[in-house]
Amino acid sequence: MSVVGAQPFIKPMQSSPSVSPGIQRRHTLPASEVRPLNTQDAISVFEIEREGASLSHTVCPELSMGWFEEGRLVAFIIGSLWDQDRLTTEALTIHKPCGSTVHIHVLAVHRTFRQQGKGPILMWRYLQYLRCLPNVRRAVLMCEDFLIPFYRKSGFKVLGRCAITVANLTFTEMWYPISGHAYMRRNSEAIRFPQHPLTLPLTKTDDQVDV
């Protein structure tokens, strides 16, 4: 299988001392922030995804986003670039740096922070951030049928049945067009991205959808 120009993004990670960010940085972190994930966030990612397949994203961290409450990761999105019209099995493990499609692998919220609207808000912020990336033209994801209404509320449209299956599970492929400029507001206090700064203040008028 040729993977020229592609990079595998599931890599073994080096262990690092476990430090509680809530203790060490309590007085320097905002109460709520959204930023890209890094290798130091791996333990928190694994905690949220403990009951499922965990994905370590180190090749393209600029396509990840985490929501932190007082230094604790409570929700995250992980994506990678893809260069074909539809998803294939390779899209699960390969990052195509020259691709114009962002494949959203996972949107996860820690169980103790669910039913607070964080999932829809984080997805909205992520899609607005993608508008700041010059080569991105669309976002795609695969989901089980019961999640279709959730993603439709975020603006995704159904592409059809996905070619990828896992055991007896089948999936629907959905897509979202990326065009224009990022909107300026959505619930949350701060957002930080290297090279693409985007500050979106908290607004009381935004709708929340529990997840």
mmCIF file of C-alpha atoms in Angstrom:
data_model
loop_
_atom_site.group_PDB
_atom_site.id
_atom_site.type_symbol
_atom_site.label_atom_id
_atom_site.label_comp_id
_atom_site.label_asym_id
_atom_site.label_seq_id
_atom_site.Cartn_x
_atom_site.Cartn_y
_atom_site.Cartn_z
ATOM 1 C CA MET A 1 0.000 0.000 0.000
ATOM 2 C CA SER A 2 1.549 3.271 -1.103
ATOM 3 C CA VAL A 3 1.454 6.099 1.375
ATOM 4 C CA VAL A 4 3.821 8.511 -0.375
ATOM 5 C CA GLY A 5 3.115 12.045 0.811
ATOM 6 C CA ALA A 6 1.109 10.760 3.738
ATOM 7 C CA GLN A 7 1.977 10.549 7.391
ATOM 8 C CA PRO A 8 0.715 7.997 9.909
ATOM 9 C CA PHE A 9 -0.503 9.873 12.959
ATOM 10 C CA ILE A 10 -0.933 7.049 15.456
ATOM 11 C CA LYS A 11 2.460 7.038 17.141
ATOM 12 C CA PRO A 12 3.809 5.672 20.428
ATOM 13 C CA MET A 13 4.108 8.448 22.942
ATOM 14 C CA GLN A 14 6.926 9.019 25.396
ATOM 15 C CA SER A 15 5.938 8.947 29.017
ATOM 16 C CA SER A 16 6.211 12.152 31.011
ATOM 17 C CA PRO A 17 5.798 12.917 34.700
ATOM 18 C CA SER A 18 2.174 13.211 35.714
ATOM 19 C CA VAL A 19 1.521 16.739 36.947
ATOM 20 C CA SER A 20 -1.830 18.141 37.913
ATOM 21 C CA PRO A 21 -2.304 21.338 35.877
ATOM 22 C CA GLY A 22 -5.128 22.356 38.147
ATOM 23 C CA ILE A 23 -2.681 22.506 41.073
ATOM 24 C CA GLN A 24 0.402 23.976 39.397
ATOM 25 C CA ARG A 25 -1.301 26.521 37.153
ATOM 26 C CA ARG A 26 -4.506 27.263 39.009
ATOM 27 C CA HIS A 27 -3.800 30.997 39.226
ATOM 28 C CA THR A 28 -2.590 31.488 35.646
ATOM 29 C CA LEU A 29 -5.203 29.630 33.583
ATOM 30 C CA PRO A 30 -8.574 31.101 32.604
ATOM 31 C CA ALA A 31 -11.630 29.345 34.011
ATOM 32 C CA SER A 32 -12.506 28.120 30.510
ATOM 33 C CA GLU A 33 -10.330 27.969 27.385
ATOM 34 C CA VAL A 34 -10.272 26.280 23.993
ATOM 35 C CA ARG A 35 -6.900 25.451 22.423
ATOM 36 C CA PRO A 36 -5.088 22.816 20.334
ATOM 37 C CA LEU A 37 -4.143 19.573 22.058
ATOM 38 C CA ASN A 38 -0.541 18.561 22.658
ATOM 39 C CA THR A 39 1.303 15.478 23.883
ATOM 40 C CA GLN A 40 0.935 16.581 27.503
ATOM 41 C CA ASP A 41 -2.847 16.284 27.100
ATOM 42 C CA ALA A 42 -2.650 12.585 26.176
ATOM 43 C CA ILE A 43 -3.610 11.293 29.629
ATOM 44 C CA SER A 44 -6.715 13.471 29.667
ATOM 45 C CA VAL A 45 -7.655 12.325 26.164
ATOM 46 C CA PHE A 46 -7.305 8.695 27.199
ATOM 47 C CA GLU A 47 -9.445 9.328 30.280
ATOM 48 C CA ILE A 48 -12.309 10.693 28.202
ATOM 49 C CA GLU A 49 -11.991 7.963 25.571
ATOM 50 C CA ARG A 50 -11.199 5.127 27.990
ATOM 51 C CA GLU A 51 -14.201 3.045 26.973
ATOM 52 C CA GLY A 52 -13.564 3.462 23.244
ATOM 53 C CA ALA A 53 -10.739 3.616 20.761
ATOM 54 C CA SER A 54 -8.314 6.353 21.753
ATOM 55 C CA LEU A 55 -6.506 8.325 19.059
ATOM 56 C CA SER A 56 -3.165 10.002 19.751
ATOM 57 C CA HIS A 57 -2.803 12.941 17.415
ATOM 58 C CA THR A 58 0.745 14.241 17.209
ATOM 59 C CA VAL A 59 1.405 14.822 13.489
ATOM 60 C CA CYS A 60 -1.212 17.558 12.924
ATOM 61 C CA PRO A 61 -2.066 19.111 16.307
ATOM 62 C CA GLU A 62 -3.351 22.216 14.517
ATOM 63 C CA LEU A 63 -6.393 20.136 13.529
ATOM 64 C CA SER A 64 -7.272 19.276 17.117
ATOM 65 C CA MET A 65 -9.129 21.374 19.658
ATOM 66 C CA GLY A 66 -9.636 20.929 23.388
ATOM 67 C CA TRP A 67 -11.957 22.604 25.878
ATOM 68 C CA PHE A 68 -10.338 23.114 29.272
ATOM 69 C CA GLU A 69 -11.974 24.014 32.571
ATOM 70 C CA GLU A 70 -9.399 25.366 35.052
ATOM 71 C CA GLY A 71 -6.683 23.418 33.258
ATOM 72 C CA ARG A 72 -8.643 20.161 32.985
ATOM 73 C CA LEU A 73 -9.502 18.786 29.546
ATOM 74 C CA VAL A 74 -13.268 18.243 29.456
ATOM 75 C CA ALA A 75 -13.971 17.912 25.708
ATOM 76 C CA PHE A 76 -11.995 17.597 22.495
ATOM 77 C CA ILE A 77 -12.121 17.200 18.726
ATOM 78 C CA ILE A 78 -9.411 15.460 16.703
ATOM 79 C CA GLY A 79 -9.061 15.770 12.941
ATOM 80 C CA SER A 80 -6.614 15.106 10.108
ATOM 81 C CA LEU A 81 -6.340 16.011 6.428
ATOM 82 C CA TRP A 82 -7.660 13.769 3.677
ATOM 83 C CA ASP A 83 -7.330 14.064 -0.113
ATOM 84 C CA GLN A 84 -10.205 12.017 -1.548
ATOM 85 C CA ASP A 85 -13.910 12.670 -2.102
ATOM 86 C CA ARG A 86 -14.993 9.874 0.251
ATOM 87 C CA LEU A 87 -13.474 8.245 3.314
ATOM 88 C CA THR A 88 -11.705 4.901 3.073
ATOM 89 C CA THR A 89 -10.098 2.698 5.705
ATOM 90 C CA GLU A 90 -6.793 4.538 5.177
ATOM 91 C CA ALA A 91 -8.434 7.721 6.435
ATOM 92 C CA LEU A 92 -8.584 6.205 9.918
ATOM 93 C CA THR A 93 -4.808 6.141 10.306
ATOM 94 C CA ILE A 94 -3.254 8.343 7.609
ATOM 95 C CA HIS A 95 -2.829 12.126 7.522
ATOM 96 C CA LYS A 96 -2.525 13.595 3.996
ATOM 97 C CA PRO A 97 -0.760 16.982 4.432
ATOM 98 C CA CYS A 98 -1.747 18.150 0.932
ATOM 99 C CA GLY A 99 -5.422 17.304 1.373
ATOM 100 C CA SER A 100 -8.177 19.916 1.444
ATOM 101 C CA THR A 101 -10.669 17.852 3.454
ATOM 102 C CA VAL A 102 -10.567 17.690 7.247
ATOM 103 C CA HIS A 103 -11.596 14.266 8.503
ATOM 104 C CA ILE A 104 -13.080 14.683 11.987
ATOM 105 C CA HIS A 105 -12.218 11.491 13.839
ATOM 106 C CA VAL A 106 -13.815 12.152 17.188
ATOM 107 C CA LEU A 107 -15.827 14.637 19.214
ATOM 108 C CA ALA A 108 -15.804 13.575 22.862
ATOM 109 C CA VAL A 109 -17.044 15.155 26.088
ATOM 110 C CA HIS A 110 -16.074 13.888 29.544
ATOM 111 C CA ARG A 111 -19.027 12.126 31.154
ATOM 112 C CA THR A 112 -19.224 14.585 34.075
ATOM 113 C CA PHE A 113 -19.516 17.540 31.677
ATOM 114 C CA ARG A 114 -22.211 16.198 29.359
ATOM 115 C CA GLN A 115 -25.701 17.696 28.999
ATOM 116 C CA GLN A 116 -24.170 21.181 29.232
ATOM 117 C CA GLY A 117 -24.073 22.048 25.531
ATOM 118 C CA LYS A 118 -20.295 21.715 25.275
ATOM 119 C CA GLY A 119 -20.365 19.298 22.317
ATOM 120 C CA PRO A 120 -22.285 21.576 19.920
ATOM 121 C CA ILE A 121 -20.369 24.663 21.048
ATOM 122 C CA LEU A 122 -16.976 23.007 20.577
ATOM 123 C CA MET A 123 -17.979 21.726 17.133
ATOM 124 C CA TRP A 124 -19.144 25.218 16.142
ATOM 125 C CA ARG A 125 -15.851 26.734 17.313
ATOM 126 C CA TYR A 126 -13.873 24.065 15.467
ATOM 127 C CA LEU A 127 -15.709 24.657 12.192
ATOM 128 C CA GLN A 128 -15.146 28.411 12.505
ATOM 129 C CA TYR A 129 -11.453 27.789 13.119
ATOM 130 C CA LEU A 130 -11.246 25.669 9.955
ATOM 131 C CA ARG A 131 -12.407 28.725 7.996
ATOM 132 C CA CYS A 132 -9.112 30.368 8.986
ATOM 133 C CA LEU A 133 -7.077 27.627 7.269
ATOM 134 C CA PRO A 134 -6.529 28.656 3.625
ATOM 135 C CA ASN A 135 -6.391 25.203 2.029
ATOM 136 C CA VAL A 136 -9.349 23.580 3.795
ATOM 137 C CA ARG A 137 -12.480 23.278 1.661
ATOM 138 C CA ARG A 138 -14.709 20.955 3.667
ATOM 139 C CA ALA A 139 -14.998 18.768 6.768
ATOM 140 C CA VAL A 140 -16.221 15.171 6.768
ATOM 141 C CA LEU A 141 -17.042 12.611 9.435
ATOM 142 C CA MET A 142 -18.580 9.181 9.813
ATOM 143 C CA CYS A 143 -21.178 8.426 12.455
ATOM 144 C CA GLU A 144 -23.833 5.944 13.466
ATOM 145 C CA ASP A 145 -27.344 6.748 12.310
ATOM 146 C CA PHE A 146 -28.602 7.873 15.723
ATOM 147 C CA LEU A 147 -26.051 10.731 15.670
ATOM 148 C CA ILE A 148 -27.171 12.136 12.312
ATOM 149 C CA PRO A 149 -29.654 14.628 13.873
ATOM 150 C CA PHE A 150 -26.945 15.918 16.226
ATOM 151 C CA TYR A 151 -24.510 16.673 13.404
ATOM 152 C CA ARG A 152 -27.252 18.080 11.189
ATOM 153 C CA LYS A 153 -27.839 20.735 13.857
ATOM 154 C CA SER A 154 -24.193 21.722 13.369
ATOM 155 C CA GLY A 155 -24.747 22.127 9.624
ATOM 156 C CA PHE A 156 -23.501 18.759 8.336
ATOM 157 C CA LYS A 157 -25.229 17.102 5.388
ATOM 158 C CA VAL A 158 -25.515 13.404 4.596
ATOM 159 C CA LEU A 159 -23.216 12.096 1.847
ATOM 160 C CA GLY A 160 -24.408 8.500 2.027
ATOM 161 C CA ARG A 161 -23.300 5.199 3.474
ATOM 162 C CA CYS A 162 -19.650 5.108 4.486
ATOM 163 C CA ALA A 163 -17.353 2.498 2.948
ATOM 164 C CA ILE A 164 -15.776 1.917 6.368
ATOM 165 C CA THR A 165 -17.231 -0.724 8.665
ATOM 166 C CA VAL A 166 -16.099 -1.835 12.117
ATOM 167 C CA ALA A 167 -17.176 -5.365 13.006
ATOM 168 C CA ASN A 168 -20.963 -5.289 12.502
ATOM 169 C CA LEU A 169 -21.214 -1.510 12.721
ATOM 170 C CA THR A 170 -22.020 0.559 9.645
ATOM 171 C CA PHE A 171 -21.756 4.325 9.379
ATOM 172 C CA THR A 172 -23.153 7.301 7.518
ATOM 173 C CA GLU A 173 -20.742 9.791 5.988
ATOM 174 C CA MET A 174 -21.527 13.491 6.467
ATOM 175 C CA TRP A 175 -19.882 16.670 5.207
ATOM 176 C CA TYR A 176 -19.726 20.395 5.948
ATOM 177 C CA PRO A 177 -18.584 23.068 3.429
ATOM 178 C CA ILE A 178 -15.774 25.322 4.637
ATOM 179 C CA SER A 179 -15.926 28.754 3.024
ATOM 180 C CA GLY A 180 -16.003 32.421 3.923
ATOM 181 C CA HIS A 181 -14.759 34.018 7.125
ATOM 182 C CA ALA A 182 -15.107 32.841 10.711
ATOM 183 C CA TYR A 183 -18.025 34.250 12.669
ATOM 184 C CA MET A 184 -17.097 36.325 15.667
ATOM 185 C CA ARG A 185 -19.107 34.874 18.554
ATOM 186 C CA ARG A 186 -20.061 31.615 20.221
ATOM 187 C CA ASN A 187 -20.319 30.555 23.869
ATOM 188 C CA SER A 188 -17.003 30.274 25.724
ATOM 189 C CA GLU A 189 -14.495 32.655 27.199
ATOM 190 C CA ALA A 190 -11.261 32.264 25.254
ATOM 191 C CA ILE A 191 -9.791 30.469 22.267
ATOM 192 C CA ARG A 192 -6.104 30.213 21.369
ATOM 193 C CA PHE A 193 -4.497 28.869 18.209
ATOM 194 C CA PRO A 194 -0.900 29.207 17.057
ATOM 195 C CA GLN A 195 -0.526 31.149 13.777
ATOM 196 C CA HIS A 196 -4.301 31.587 13.532
ATOM 197 C CA PRO A 197 -5.419 33.615 16.572
ATOM 198 C CA LEU A 198 -9.172 33.760 16.946
ATOM 199 C CA THR A 199 -10.788 35.229 20.053
ATOM 200 C CA LEU A 200 -14.480 34.537 20.399
ATOM 201 C CA PRO A 201 -16.008 36.187 23.515
ATOM 202 C CA LEU A 202 -18.852 34.671 25.469
ATOM 203 C CA THR A 203 -22.307 35.754 24.342
ATOM 204 C CA LYS A 204 -25.572 35.113 26.140
ATOM 205 C CA THR A 205 -27.597 34.951 22.942
ATOM 206 C CA ASP A 206 -26.113 31.737 21.565
ATOM 207 C CA ASP A 207 -28.279 28.640 21.625
ATOM 208 C CA GLN A 208 -27.023 25.559 23.413
ATOM 209 C CA VAL A 209 -27.813 21.988 22.469
ATOM 210 C CA ASP A 210 -27.158 19.461 25.215
ATOM 211 C CA VAL A 211 -24.928 16.510 24.429
#
